[in-house]
CSV table of C-alpha atoms in Angstrom, one decimal:
chain,number,residue,atom,x,y,z
A,11,MET,CA,-29.6,-6.0,-3.8
A,12,LYS,CA,-26.8,-6.0,-6.4
A,13,LEU,CA,-23.5,-4.1,-5.8
A,14,GLY,CA,-21.4,-2.4,-8.5
A,15,ILE,CA,-17.7,-3.1,-7.9
A,16,ASP,CA,-14.7,-1.3,-9.5
A,17,PHE,CA,-11.8,-3.6,-8.8
A,18,GLY,CA,-9.0,-1.2,-9.9
A,19,THR,CA,-5.3,-1.5,-10.6
A,20,SER,CA,-4.5,1.4,-8.2
A,21,ASN,CA,-7.7,1.8,-6.3
A,22,SER,CA,-11.0,0.0,-5.6
A,23,ALA,CA,-14.5,1.2,-4.9
A,24,ALA,CA,-18.1,0.0,-4.7
A,25,ALA,CA,-21.5,1.5,-4.8
A,26,ALA,CA,-25.2,0.5,-4.8
A,27,HIS,CA,-28.0,2.3,-6.6
A,28,ILE,CA,-31.0,2.6,-4.2
A,29,ASP,CA,-34.2,4.5,-4.8
A,30,GLY,CA,-32.8,6.3,-7.7
A,31,THR,CA,-29.7,7.4,-5.9
A,32,SER,CA,-26.1,6.2,-6.0
A,33,VAL,CA,-24.9,5.2,-2.6
A,34,PRO,CA,-21.1,4.8,-2.3
A,35,ILE,CA,-19.6,2.3,0.0
A,36,ARG,CA,-17.4,3.8,2.7
A,37,PHE,CA,-14.1,2.1,3.6
A,38,GLY,CA,-13.4,3.8,6.9
A,39,GLU,CA,-13.6,7.5,6.1
A,40,ALA,CA,-12.8,7.0,2.4
A,41,LEU,CA,-14.9,6.2,-0.6
A,42,GLN,CA,-12.2,4.0,-2.1
A,43,PHE,CA,-9.1,2.2,-1.0
A,44,ARG,CA,-5.7,1.5,-2.5
A,45,THR,CA,-5.7,-1.9,-4.1
A,46,THR,CA,-2.9,-3.1,-1.9
A,47,VAL,CA,-2.8,-6.1,0.5
A,48,TYR,CA,-0.4,-6.7,3.4
A,49,PHE,CA,-0.3,-10.0,5.1
A,50,PRO,CA,2.2,-10.8,7.8
A,51,GLY,CA,4.8,-13.6,7.1
A,52,VAL,CA,4.3,-16.9,8.7
A,53,MET,CA,7.8,-18.1,8.7
A,54,ARG,CA,9.5,-21.3,9.9
A,55,ASP,CA,12.0,-20.9,12.8
A,56,PRO,CA,15.4,-20.4,11.3
A,57,SER,CA,16.7,-23.3,13.4
A,58,ASP,CA,14.6,-25.5,11.1
A,59,PHE,CA,16.9,-24.8,8.3
A,60,GLU,CA,19.1,-27.8,7.2
A,61,LEU,CA,21.7,-27.7,4.6
A,62,THR,CA,20.6,-30.6,2.3
A,63,PRO,CA,22.8,-31.8,-0.5
A,64,ALA,CA,20.8,-29.8,-3.0
A,65,LEU,CA,21.2,-26.6,-0.8
A,66,GLU,CA,24.8,-27.3,-0.4
A,67,GLN,CA,25.2,-27.3,-4.1
A,68,GLN,CA,23.5,-23.9,-4.4
A,69,VAL,CA,25.9,-22.6,-1.8
A,70,GLU,CA,28.9,-23.8,-3.8
A,71,GLN,CA,27.6,-22.3,-6.9
A,72,LEU,CA,27.2,-18.9,-5.2
A,73,VAL,CA,30.6,-19.1,-3.8
A,74,GLU,CA,32.2,-19.9,-7.2
A,75,SER,CA,30.2,-17.1,-8.8
A,76,ALA,CA,31.5,-14.7,-6.1
A,77,ARG,CA,35.1,-15.8,-6.7
A,78,ARG,CA,34.8,-15.0,-10.3
A,79,ASP,CA,33.4,-11.5,-9.5
A,80,ILE,CA,36.1,-10.6,-7.0
A,81,ARG,CA,38.8,-11.8,-9.3
A,82,ALA,CA,37.5,-9.5,-12.1
A,83,SER,CA,37.1,-6.5,-9.6
A,84,GLY,CA,40.4,-7.1,-7.9
A,85,ILE,CA,38.9,-7.1,-4.4
A,86,SER,CA,40.3,-9.6,-1.8
A,87,ARG,CA,37.9,-11.6,0.4
A,88,ARG,CA,38.5,-14.6,2.6
A,89,PRO,CA,36.9,-17.9,1.6
A,90,GLU,CA,34.9,-18.1,4.9
A,91,GLN,CA,33.4,-14.7,4.1
A,92,LEU,CA,32.3,-15.9,0.7
A,93,ARG,CA,30.7,-19.0,2.2
A,94,ALA,CA,28.9,-17.1,4.9
A,95,ASP,CA,27.5,-14.7,2.4
A,96,ALA,CA,26.3,-17.5,0.2
A,97,LEU,CA,24.8,-19.4,3.1
A,98,ARG,CA,22.9,-16.3,4.1
A,99,VAL,CA,21.4,-16.0,0.5
A,100,VAL,CA,20.4,-19.7,0.4
A,101,ARG,CA,18.8,-19.5,3.9
A,102,ARG,CA,16.8,-16.4,2.9
A,103,GLN,CA,15.6,-18.1,-0.3
A,104,TRP,CA,14.6,-21.2,1.8
A,105,MET,CA,12.6,-19.0,4.2
A,106,GLU,CA,10.8,-17.3,1.3
A,107,GLU,CA,9.8,-20.8,0.0
A,108,ARG,CA,8.3,-21.6,3.3
A,109,ILE,CA,6.2,-18.5,3.0
A,110,ARG,CA,4.9,-19.5,-0.4
A,111,GLU,CA,3.7,-22.9,0.9
A,112,PRO,CA,-0.1,-23.3,0.7
A,113,GLN,CA,-0.6,-23.9,4.4
A,114,SER,CA,1.2,-20.7,5.1
A,115,SER,CA,-0.8,-18.8,2.5
A,116,THR,CA,-4.1,-19.5,4.1
A,117,THR,CA,-3.0,-18.1,7.5
A,118,LEU,CA,-1.4,-15.1,5.8
A,119,LEU,CA,-4.5,-14.1,3.9
A,120,GLN,CA,-6.8,-14.5,6.9
A,121,ASN,CA,-4.8,-11.7,8.6
A,122,ALA,CA,-4.7,-9.3,5.6
A,123,LEU,CA,-4.9,-5.5,5.8
A,124,TYR,CA,-5.9,-3.4,2.9
A,125,GLY,CA,-5.2,0.0,1.3
A,126,ASP,CA,-3.0,2.6,3.0
A,127,GLU,CA,-3.4,0.7,6.2
A,128,ALA,CA,-1.6,-2.1,4.5
A,129,LEU,CA,1.3,0.1,3.4
A,130,GLU,CA,1.6,1.6,7.0
A,131,ALA,CA,1.5,-1.9,8.7
A,132,TYR,CA,4.2,-3.2,6.2
A,133,PHE,CA,6.4,-0.2,6.9
A,134,GLU,CA,5.9,-0.5,10.7
A,135,GLU,CA,6.4,-4.3,10.9
A,136,ASN,CA,9.3,-4.3,8.4
A,137,GLU,CA,8.4,-8.0,7.5
A,138,GLY,CA,5.7,-9.9,5.9
A,139,ASN,CA,4.4,-9.7,2.3
A,140,LEU,CA,3.0,-6.6,0.5
A,141,VAL,CA,1.0,-7.1,-2.8
A,142,GLN,CA,0.3,-4.0,-4.8
A,143,SER,CA,-2.1,-3.9,-7.8
A,144,PRO,CA,-2.9,-7.6,-7.9
A,145,LYS,CA,-5.2,-6.9,-10.9
A,146,SER,CA,-2.1,-6.2,-13.0
A,147,MET,CA,-1.1,-9.9,-12.6
A,148,LEU,CA,-4.3,-11.7,-13.4
A,149,GLY,CA,-3.6,-12.1,-17.1
A,150,TYR,CA,0.0,-13.3,-16.8
A,151,ASN,CA,1.4,-16.7,-17.2
A,152,LEU,CA,1.1,-18.0,-13.6
A,153,HIS,CA,2.5,-21.1,-12.0
A,154,PRO,CA,-0.4,-23.0,-10.3
A,155,ARG,CA,0.8,-22.1,-6.9
A,156,ALA,CA,1.1,-18.4,-7.9
A,157,ARG,CA,-2.4,-18.6,-9.4
A,158,GLN,CA,-3.7,-20.0,-6.2
A,159,THR,CA,-2.1,-17.1,-4.2
A,160,ILE,CA,-3.4,-14.4,-6.5
A,161,THR,CA,-6.9,-15.9,-6.5
A,162,GLY,CA,-6.7,-15.9,-2.7
A,163,ILE,CA,-5.7,-12.3,-2.7
A,164,ALA,CA,-8.5,-11.3,-5.0
A,165,THR,CA,-10.9,-13.3,-2.9
A,166,HIS,CA,-10.0,-11.5,0.3
A,167,ILE,CA,-10.2,-8.1,-1.5
A,168,LEU,CA,-13.7,-8.9,-2.8
A,169,GLU,CA,-14.8,-10.4,0.6
A,170,HIS,CA,-13.6,-7.1,2.3
A,171,ILE,CA,-15.8,-5.2,-0.2
A,172,ARG,CA,-18.8,-7.5,0.2
A,173,LEU,CA,-18.7,-7.5,4.0
A,174,THR,CA,-18.2,-3.7,4.3
A,175,ALA,CA,-21.1,-3.1,1.9
A,176,SER,CA,-23.3,-5.6,3.8
A,177,ARG,CA,-22.6,-3.8,7.1
A,178,GLN,CA,-23.3,-0.3,5.7
A,179,LEU,CA,-26.4,-1.3,3.7
A,180,ARG,CA,-27.8,-3.6,6.4
A,181,HIS,CA,-28.3,-6.2,3.8
A,182,ASN,CA,-26.4,-9.4,3.1
A,183,VAL,CA,-25.0,-8.5,-0.3
A,184,ARG,CA,-24.7,-11.6,-2.5
A,185,SER,CA,-24.8,-10.2,-6.1
A,186,ALA,CA,-22.5,-7.9,-8.0
A,187,VAL,CA,-21.6,-6.4,-11.4
A,188,LEU,CA,-17.8,-6.3,-11.5
A,189,GLY,CA,-16.0,-3.9,-13.9
A,190,ARG,CA,-13.4,-5.3,-16.2
A,191,PRO,CA,-11.1,-3.6,-18.7
A,192,VAL,CA,-11.4,-4.2,-22.4
A,193,GLN,CA,-8.0,-5.7,-22.4
A,194,PHE,CA,-6.3,-7.1,-19.2
A,195,ARG,CA,-2.5,-6.8,-18.9
A,196,SER,CA,-1.3,-10.1,-20.2
A,197,SER,CA,1.8,-12.1,-21.1
A,198,ILE,CA,-0.1,-14.8,-22.9
A,199,GLY,CA,-2.2,-12.8,-25.5
A,200,ALA,CA,-5.9,-13.2,-25.6
A,201,ALA,CA,-5.8,-16.1,-23.3
A,202,GLY,CA,-4.9,-13.7,-20.5
A,203,ASN,CA,-8.4,-12.1,-20.7
A,204,ASP,CA,-10.0,-15.5,-20.2
A,205,GLN,CA,-7.7,-16.4,-17.3
A,206,ALA,CA,-8.2,-13.1,-15.6
A,207,LEU,CA,-12.0,-13.4,-15.8
A,208,ASP,CA,-11.8,-17.0,-14.5
A,209,ILE,CA,-9.7,-15.9,-11.5
A,210,LEU,CA,-12.1,-13.0,-10.7
A,211,ARG,CA,-15.1,-15.3,-11.1
A,212,SER,CA,-13.6,-17.9,-8.8
A,213,ALA,CA,-12.5,-15.3,-6.3
A,214,ALA,CA,-16.0,-13.7,-6.3
A,215,LEU,CA,-17.7,-17.0,-5.6
A,216,ALA,CA,-15.2,-17.8,-2.8
A,217,ALA,CA,-15.8,-14.3,-1.4
A,218,GLY,CA,-19.5,-15.1,-0.9
A,219,PHE,CA,-21.1,-13.7,-4.0
A,220,ASP,CA,-23.8,-16.1,-5.4
A,221,GLU,CA,-24.1,-14.1,-8.7
A,222,ILE,CA,-21.4,-12.2,-10.5
A,223,GLU,CA,-21.5,-10.4,-13.8
A,224,PHE,CA,-18.9,-8.5,-15.7
A,225,LEU,CA,-19.3,-5.1,-17.5
A,226,GLU,CA,-16.5,-3.5,-19.5
A,227,GLU,CA,-15.4,-0.4,-17.6
A,228,PRO,CA,-15.9,2.2,-20.5
A,229,ALA,CA,-19.5,0.9,-20.9
A,230,ALA,CA,-20.1,1.4,-17.2
A,231,ALA,CA,-18.7,5.0,-17.5
A,232,ALA,CA,-21.0,5.6,-20.5
A,233,MET,CA,-24.0,4.6,-18.3
A,234,HIS,CA,-23.0,7.1,-15.7
A,235,TYR,CA,-22.6,9.8,-18.3
A,236,HIS,CA,-26.0,8.8,-19.8
A,237,ALA,CA,-27.7,9.4,-16.4
A,238,VAL,CA,-26.5,13.0,-16.2
A,239,SER,CA,-27.1,13.8,-20.0
A,240,THR,CA,-30.5,15.4,-20.9
A,241,GLN,CA,-30.1,15.5,-24.6
A,242,ARG,CA,-29.4,12.4,-26.8
A,243,HIS,CA,-25.9,12.6,-28.5
A,244,ASP,CA,-23.0,10.5,-29.6
A,245,ALA,CA,-20.0,10.4,-27.2
A,246,VAL,CA,-16.6,8.8,-26.9
A,247,ILE,CA,-16.0,7.6,-23.4
A,248,VAL,CA,-12.3,7.6,-22.3
A,249,ASP,CA,-11.5,5.8,-19.1
A,250,VAL,CA,-7.8,6.2,-18.2
A,251,GLY,CA,-6.9,4.1,-15.1
A,252,GLY,CA,-3.8,2.9,-13.4
A,253,GLY,CA,-3.2,-0.2,-15.5
A,254,THR,CA,-5.5,0.0,-18.5
A,255,THR,CA,-7.0,2.6,-20.9
A,256,ASP,CA,-10.4,1.9,-22.2
A,257,ILE,CA,-12.6,3.7,-24.8
A,258,ALA,CA,-16.2,3.3,-25.8
A,259,HIS,CA,-18.4,4.8,-28.5
A,260,ALA,CA,-21.9,5.2,-27.3
A,261,SER,CA,-25.2,7.0,-27.8
A,262,VAL,CA,-26.2,8.5,-24.5
A,263,GLY,CA,-28.7,10.9,-22.9
A,264,GLY,CA,-32.4,11.5,-23.3
A,265,ASP,CA,-35.2,9.1,-22.5
A,266,SER,CA,-33.8,6.1,-24.5
A,267,ALA,CA,-31.5,3.6,-23.0
A,268,PRO,CA,-27.8,4.1,-23.6
A,269,GLN,CA,-26.4,2.2,-26.6
A,270,ILE,CA,-22.8,1.1,-26.6
A,271,HIS,CA,-21.6,0.7,-30.2
A,272,ARG,CA,-18.1,-0.5,-29.7
A,273,ALA,CA,-15.2,-0.6,-27.3
A,274,TRP,CA,-11.4,-0.4,-27.6
A,275,GLY,CA,-8.6,-0.8,-25.0
A,276,ILE,CA,-4.9,-1.1,-24.4
A,277,ALA,CA,-3.2,-2.6,-21.3
A,278,ARG,CA,-1.4,0.6,-20.5
A,279,GLY,CA,-2.1,3.3,-18.0
A,280,GLY,CA,-0.8,5.4,-15.1
A,281,THR,CA,1.5,2.8,-13.7
A,282,ASP,CA,3.5,2.9,-17.0
A,283,ILE,CA,4.1,6.6,-16.4
A,284,ASP,CA,5.1,5.8,-12.8
A,285,LEU,CA,7.7,3.3,-14.1
A,286,ALA,CA,9.1,5.7,-16.6
A,287,LEU,CA,9.3,8.6,-14.1
A,288,SER,CA,11.0,6.3,-11.6
A,289,LEU,CA,13.6,5.1,-14.0
A,290,ALA,CA,14.3,8.6,-15.4
A,291,GLY,CA,14.0,10.8,-12.3
A,292,TYR,CA,14.8,8.6,-9.4
A,293,MET,CA,17.0,5.7,-10.4
A,294,PRO,CA,20.0,7.9,-11.5
A,295,LEU,CA,20.5,8.5,-7.8
A,296,PHE,CA,21.0,4.7,-7.5
A,297,GLY,CA,23.5,4.6,-10.3
A,298,ARG,CA,21.3,4.0,-13.4
A,299,GLY,CA,23.2,5.1,-16.4
A,300,ILE,CA,26.3,5.8,-14.3
A,301,THR,CA,27.4,2.4,-12.9
A,302,ARG,CA,27.7,-1.0,-14.7
A,303,VAL,CA,24.6,-2.3,-12.9
A,304,PRO,CA,22.3,-3.7,-15.6
A,305,THR,CA,19.2,-1.7,-16.4
A,306,HIS,CA,16.8,-4.5,-15.7
A,307,HIS,CA,17.8,-4.4,-12.0
A,308,TYR,CA,16.3,-0.9,-11.8
A,309,VAL,CA,13.2,-2.1,-13.6
A,310,GLU,CA,12.9,-4.9,-11.0
A,311,ALA,CA,13.2,-2.4,-8.2
A,312,ALA,CA,10.6,0.0,-9.7
A,313,THR,CA,8.0,-2.7,-10.6
A,314,VAL,CA,6.5,-3.2,-7.2
A,315,GLN,CA,3.4,-4.9,-8.7
A,316,ASP,CA,5.5,-7.9,-9.8
A,317,MET,CA,6.4,-10.1,-6.8
A,318,THR,CA,8.8,-12.1,-8.9
A,319,ARG,CA,10.8,-9.1,-10.1
A,320,GLN,CA,10.8,-7.7,-6.5
A,321,ARG,CA,12.3,-11.0,-5.2
A,322,ASP,CA,14.9,-11.0,-8.0
A,323,PHE,CA,15.9,-7.4,-7.1
A,324,ARG,CA,16.4,-8.3,-3.4
A,325,GLN,CA,18.8,-11.1,-4.3
A,326,HIS,CA,21.3,-9.1,-6.2
A,327,ASP,CA,24.7,-8.4,-4.6
A,328,TYR,CA,25.7,-4.7,-4.7
A,329,ARG,CA,28.6,-4.6,-2.3
A,330,ALA,CA,31.1,-4.2,-5.1
A,331,VAL,CA,29.3,-1.2,-6.6
A,332,ASP,CA,31.1,2.1,-5.8
A,333,ALA,CA,29.7,4.5,-3.3
A,334,PRO,CA,27.3,6.1,-3.0
A,335,TYR,CA,25.4,3.9,-5.4
A,336,GLY,CA,26.1,0.5,-4.0
A,337,PRO,CA,25.0,1.5,-0.4
A,338,ARG,CA,21.9,3.1,-1.8
A,339,LEU,CA,20.9,0.0,-3.7
A,340,GLN,CA,21.6,-2.1,-0.7
A,341,ALA,CA,19.3,0.3,1.3
A,342,LEU,CA,16.6,0.0,-1.4
A,343,GLN,CA,16.7,-3.8,-1.0
A,344,ASP,CA,15.6,-3.4,2.7
A,345,THR,CA,12.1,-4.5,3.4
A,346,GLY,CA,9.5,-1.9,2.4
A,347,ASN,CA,11.9,0.5,0.7
A,348,THR,CA,10.8,-0.2,-2.9
A,349,ALA,CA,7.2,0.4,-1.9
A,350,ARG,CA,8.3,3.7,-0.2
A,351,LEU,CA,10.1,4.8,-3.3
A,352,TYR,CA,7.1,3.8,-5.5
A,353,ARG,CA,4.8,5.9,-3.2
A,354,ALA,CA,7.2,8.9,-3.6
A,355,VAL,CA,7.1,8.5,-7.4
A,356,GLU,CA,3.3,8.5,-7.3
A,357,ASP,CA,3.1,11.6,-5.2
A,358,CYS,CA,5.6,13.2,-7.6
A,359,LYS,CA,3.5,12.4,-10.6
A,360,ILE,CA,0.4,13.9,-9.0
A,361,ALA,CA,2.2,17.0,-7.8
A,362,LEU,CA,3.8,17.7,-11.2
A,363,SER,CA,0.4,17.7,-12.8
A,364,THR,CA,-0.1,21.1,-11.4
A,365,ASP,CA,3.4,22.2,-10.1
A,366,THR,CA,6.5,23.0,-11.9
A,367,LEU,CA,8.9,21.4,-9.4
A,368,HIS,CA,8.6,18.7,-6.8
A,369,ALA,CA,11.1,17.5,-4.1
A,370,SER,CA,10.9,13.9,-2.8
A,371,PRO,CA,12.9,13.3,0.5
A,372,LEU,CA,14.5,9.8,0.4
A,373,ASP,CA,15.8,9.7,3.9
A,374,PHE,CA,14.7,6.1,4.3
A,375,ILE,CA,17.6,5.4,1.8
A,376,GLU,CA,20.2,8.0,3.0
A,377,PRO,CA,20.1,11.0,5.4
A,378,ALA,CA,19.3,14.2,3.6
A,379,LEU,CA,18.9,12.4,0.2
A,380,VAL,CA,16.4,14.3,-2.0
A,381,VAL,CA,15.2,13.9,-5.5
A,382,GLU,CA,14.2,17.1,-7.3
A,383,THR,CA,12.0,16.5,-10.3
A,384,ALA,CA,10.8,19.2,-12.8
A,385,ALA,CA,7.6,19.2,-14.9
A,386,PRO,CA,9.4,18.5,-18.1
A,387,GLN,CA,10.7,15.3,-16.7
A,388,LEU,CA,7.2,14.1,-16.1
A,389,ALA,CA,6.3,15.1,-19.7
A,390,GLY,CA,9.2,13.1,-21.0
A,391,ALA,CA,8.3,10.1,-18.8
A,392,ALA,CA,4.7,10.3,-20.0
A,393,ARG,CA,5.6,10.5,-23.7
A,394,GLY,CA,5.8,6.8,-24.4
A,395,TYR,CA,2.3,6.2,-22.9
A,396,LEU,CA,0.9,9.3,-24.6
A,397,ASP,CA,2.1,8.1,-28.0
A,398,GLN,CA,0.1,4.9,-27.4
A,399,LEU,CA,-2.9,6.8,-26.1
A,400,GLU,CA,-2.9,9.1,-29.1
A,401,ALA,CA,-2.6,6.2,-31.5
A,402,LEU,CA,-5.6,4.5,-29.9
A,403,LEU,CA,-7.6,7.7,-30.0
A,404,GLN,CA,-6.8,8.1,-33.7
A,405,GLN,CA,-7.9,4.5,-34.3
A,406,VAL,CA,-11.2,5.3,-32.6
A,407,ARG,CA,-11.6,8.4,-34.7
A,408,ALA,CA,-11.1,6.5,-37.9
A,409,ASP,CA,-13.4,3.6,-36.8
A,410,ILE,CA,-16.5,5.6,-35.8
A,411,GLY,CA,-16.7,8.0,-38.8
A,412,PRO,CA,-18.4,11.3,-37.9
A,413,ALA,CA,-16.9,13.2,-34.9
A,414,PRO,CA,-18.8,12.7,-31.6
A,415,ALA,CA,-20.6,15.6,-29.9
A,416,ALA,CA,-18.6,15.0,-26.7
A,417,VAL,CA,-15.6,13.3,-25.3
A,418,PHE,CA,-16.3,12.1,-21.7
A,419,LEU,CA,-13.1,11.6,-19.5
A,420,THR,CA,-13.0,9.5,-16.4
A,421,GLY,CA,-10.5,7.4,-14.4
A,422,GLY,CA,-7.8,8.5,-12.1
A,423,MET,CA,-5.4,9.6,-14.7
A,424,SER,CA,-8.0,11.8,-16.5
A,425,ARG,CA,-7.1,14.6,-14.0
A,426,ALA,CA,-3.8,15.2,-15.9
A,427,ASP,CA,-3.8,18.1,-18.3
A,428,TYR,CA,-1.7,16.1,-20.8
A,429,ILE,CA,-4.5,13.4,-21.0
A,430,ARG,CA,-7.1,16.0,-21.6
A,431,GLN,CA,-4.9,17.7,-24.3
A,432,ALA,CA,-4.4,14.4,-26.1
A,433,ALA,CA,-8.2,13.9,-26.3
A,434,ALA,CA,-8.7,17.5,-27.5
A,435,ASN,CA,-6.0,17.1,-30.2
A,436,VAL,CA,-7.7,14.1,-31.8
A,437,PHE,CA,-11.3,15.3,-31.3
A,438,PRO,CA,-11.1,19.2,-31.6
A,439,GLU,CA,-14.8,19.5,-32.6
A,440,ALA,CA,-16.1,17.7,-29.6
A,441,THR,CA,-17.0,19.2,-26.2
A,442,LEU,CA,-14.6,17.9,-23.6
A,443,VAL,CA,-16.6,16.7,-20.5
A,444,GLN,CA,-14.7,16.0,-17.3
A,445,GLY,CA,-16.3,13.2,-15.4
A,446,ASP,CA,-15.6,12.1,-11.8
A,447,PRO,CA,-12.1,10.8,-12.0
A,448,SER,CA,-12.4,8.3,-9.2
A,449,PHE,CA,-16.1,7.3,-9.2
A,450,GLY,CA,-17.4,7.6,-12.8
A,451,VAL,CA,-17.0,3.9,-13.5
A,452,VAL,CA,-18.3,2.6,-10.1
A,453,GLN,CA,-21.4,4.8,-10.4
A,454,GLY,CA,-22.1,3.3,-13.8
A,455,LEU,CA,-21.6,-0.2,-12.4
A,456,ALA,CA,-24.1,0.5,-9.6
A,457,LEU,CA,-26.6,1.7,-12.2
A,458,ALA,CA,-26.1,-1.4,-14.3
A,459,ALA,CA,-26.6,-3.5,-11.2
A,460,SER,CA,-29.8,-1.8,-10.4
A,461,ARG,CA,-31.2,-2.4,-13.8
A,462,ASP,CA,-30.6,-6.2,-13.9
C-alpha cells in the first residue's frame, strides 16, 4: 500500500486510495495538522556556565556597546548594571548553543509534539523550541548542523504521518508519493530545489519509508480534478498554499489518462500576506514607523518560520525605547509571544476574507491591548503577493495559447475572494471551479500512489 503525503508549509495531510475510494488519514479528530513541531529544551544546568576568556571578551564588547548607547541617549547607568546585563545576554547565548548540540537534538526530537498541540504545549511550558513551517527552510543555505536539525524535524513529521497511517489502515505503510512545489523557497537559486528534495528524501528514508517518489503539487491537484470530470477538457490548475503558488496546464476528464502539459511556480504564498499584514496592521503598536527601532527588527519578530531571525529578535535590547513601545517589544521577546502574535495575524487574515472588521486581543503583551484591522488593510497587505500572482497567471496565459475551458482552484489560500478574482481577471472565458482547498492535492497524491 502506498500513501499520498502533502507535506505543506502551513498544514500537512495524508491519504490512501483503497478500492476506488480516497481514505483520508486522521490525526486525532482532524484530517490535517499544522506543520508545527514543539520539542522541549534539554538545557545544561546554569551552574555549568563558566566565563572563559572568549566569553569574557563578548561581555566586554557588549558593555562597551551599551556605554556608547547610553552616552548617545543621555541615560545614566552604573557600570555594574551594564556588566550584569551583558553577562545575562552571554549566558543566554551559551545556553542556546547547548540546545543546538547534536546530542541534545536527538533527545529533543524524540519528545516532539505536532500541530496545534505543539503550539499549546509551547505556550503552557513557556520554554523549549517551536519550529513552524520547516518546509519553508529546506531550500535555504544551511549550516551542516542546521541541515541536520531540519532533516531531523522533517524525519519526525514524516514518521508521525507514517505511523498514524499504519495504525489507521492496519498495514505497515512503507511507500509514499510526496508532494513537492514546482519551486521551493530558496536563498541559493535552483540549487535550493535539489537540496530540499535531498533533505526530504533522506528524512523519508529515516522515517521508515523504503520507497519515496515526488510529484509536483499542481500535477497532483490535476489528477484529483480529472477524477471528478466526466468530459475531456483543457484546464489550468492553480494551487495557492502557505509558502508556494503552483500552476499546471493539463488535459483532464473523460476516459483517457490526465495529461500534464507544463507547470509553473513561484516561492510565494499565504505566509507572505501574513508577514505584510503583521507589519502593516500589528507592528505599529510596537513602534514600527514611530520609533527609531530599525524595520528589520519587526521583520525578525514577524518571521516565525525563521529560527535565526527569531533568535536575533530575542537578543535586541529595547530598554531605551520610549513607552509604550519599548515595554511592548520586551513583552514580545518573551517565550512564545511571537508565535501567539503570528496566530492572531493568521486568524485576522482568515476573518477578513469574509468580514469587514476584525479585533485581535493582545493581552499577552499588555492588558486590554487590542488591534483593530479593517478589510482594506488586508487588501493592501495582499497587494504585493497579488501582483506576483497576476504576473504568473499572465505568463501562463501567454504560454498556453488558447484559453482553457476551466480554471481549477485548490490550496488553503484559494478560499479568499481576491485569489478567485485574480484568476477570473486573467481567464475571463474560463469556468472557475473551486476545488477542496485543504485536500485537493493530497487526494491527487493518493490517486497517483494507487496507480503506481
